[in-house]
């Protein structure tokens, strides 16, 4: 399978030339939220945000005299994204975001607070890209965009027992100018910063806790940490890979072919569709009740219906099925240790690629989950 070309954030590169530190970039983006004081000197800043709260990002024109004259009097386009900071989660971003969408129907991960924002033109939020917004702006005019992040960092933690650390996100901004055809595809500048998102007021509590911890440290220990800055300056990074893809090639992240069932040009048509229903105690009781009822009555049962979900398979492999089922349960694929199919005498047969290739189109299965005895993973049984 293709390797995703994920963006390289400058903080991860060890071989930056020294003069790069002083390079003046054409734009600067400033998030109006304080950085954490509990970050070591040479580490990247970390900023805590409250879920759903509007935060200002100032869009500043930083060009030197005569730089980029072609955008004078013109608009530029900026695309904002909230993405995962951790590589591990970047590689499963599609499954993670689909799981979030499943649990929070109708909600978005990222929104623009339009009434609060200044100088933004034609703001847009694609309903299929919950973590992305975009707008046009004039670098010569004051521009401030207020964003709201609606997902919290702990929603993507693998073990949810309470008290766990949330995963860090990144806010990334990519800015483009118009090409000859009037399309905003010519890359000008990209920058990002690391954030963690907490339930309302949680960010303030976390900032206070970090400050109190730092106050207890000795002066010598404090020297190893950076001060808390009132605002967060986004630092230069590689452009998000989506913009380098052409000819309808799927881009990594949420816009990949797996995430779209519109089957437009360049999309892969599913080779197999199966329907699954999650088994629960209530479902078992209802099935038992129906069986008993049918023994005593002629005609229809009580009309109970069960909700099935469609799973679209393109590669017809056990790995792909594992990913799709993990997405359904909002867990990481590595938490599923094995998938079995229940045989005619109740035996459990390990699912293989060959078995999936012999599934009937639109076959229906009940999914039963069993906790593995030795780990936090699950066994899935298709009945």
XYZ file of C-alpha atoms in Angstrom, residues 25 42 45 49-50 77 110 121 133-134 177 193 228 231 239 255 261 264 288 300-301 304 354:
23
model
C 8.576 34.722 6.508
C 14.336 23.598 23.314
C 5.530 25.276 22.665
C -7.521 25.383 24.608
C -11.050 24.931 25.941
C -6.602 31.867 0.603
C -13.198 22.801 13.643
C -14.098 36.716 2.961
C -12.059 25.373 7.245
C -10.930 27.949 4.682
C -2.102 32.826 -3.962
C 1.550 24.941 16.553
C 4.792 31.064 29.453
C 0.367 34.367 22.770
C 2.634 22.444 3.469
C -9.884 13.262 2.174
C -18.617 6.914 -0.731
C -16.799 10.479 -7.895
C -34.560 -15.051 22.598
C -45.164 -12.232 12.524
C -43.034 -11.585 15.571
C -38.359 -5.497 16.672
C -9.203 -15.791 1.202
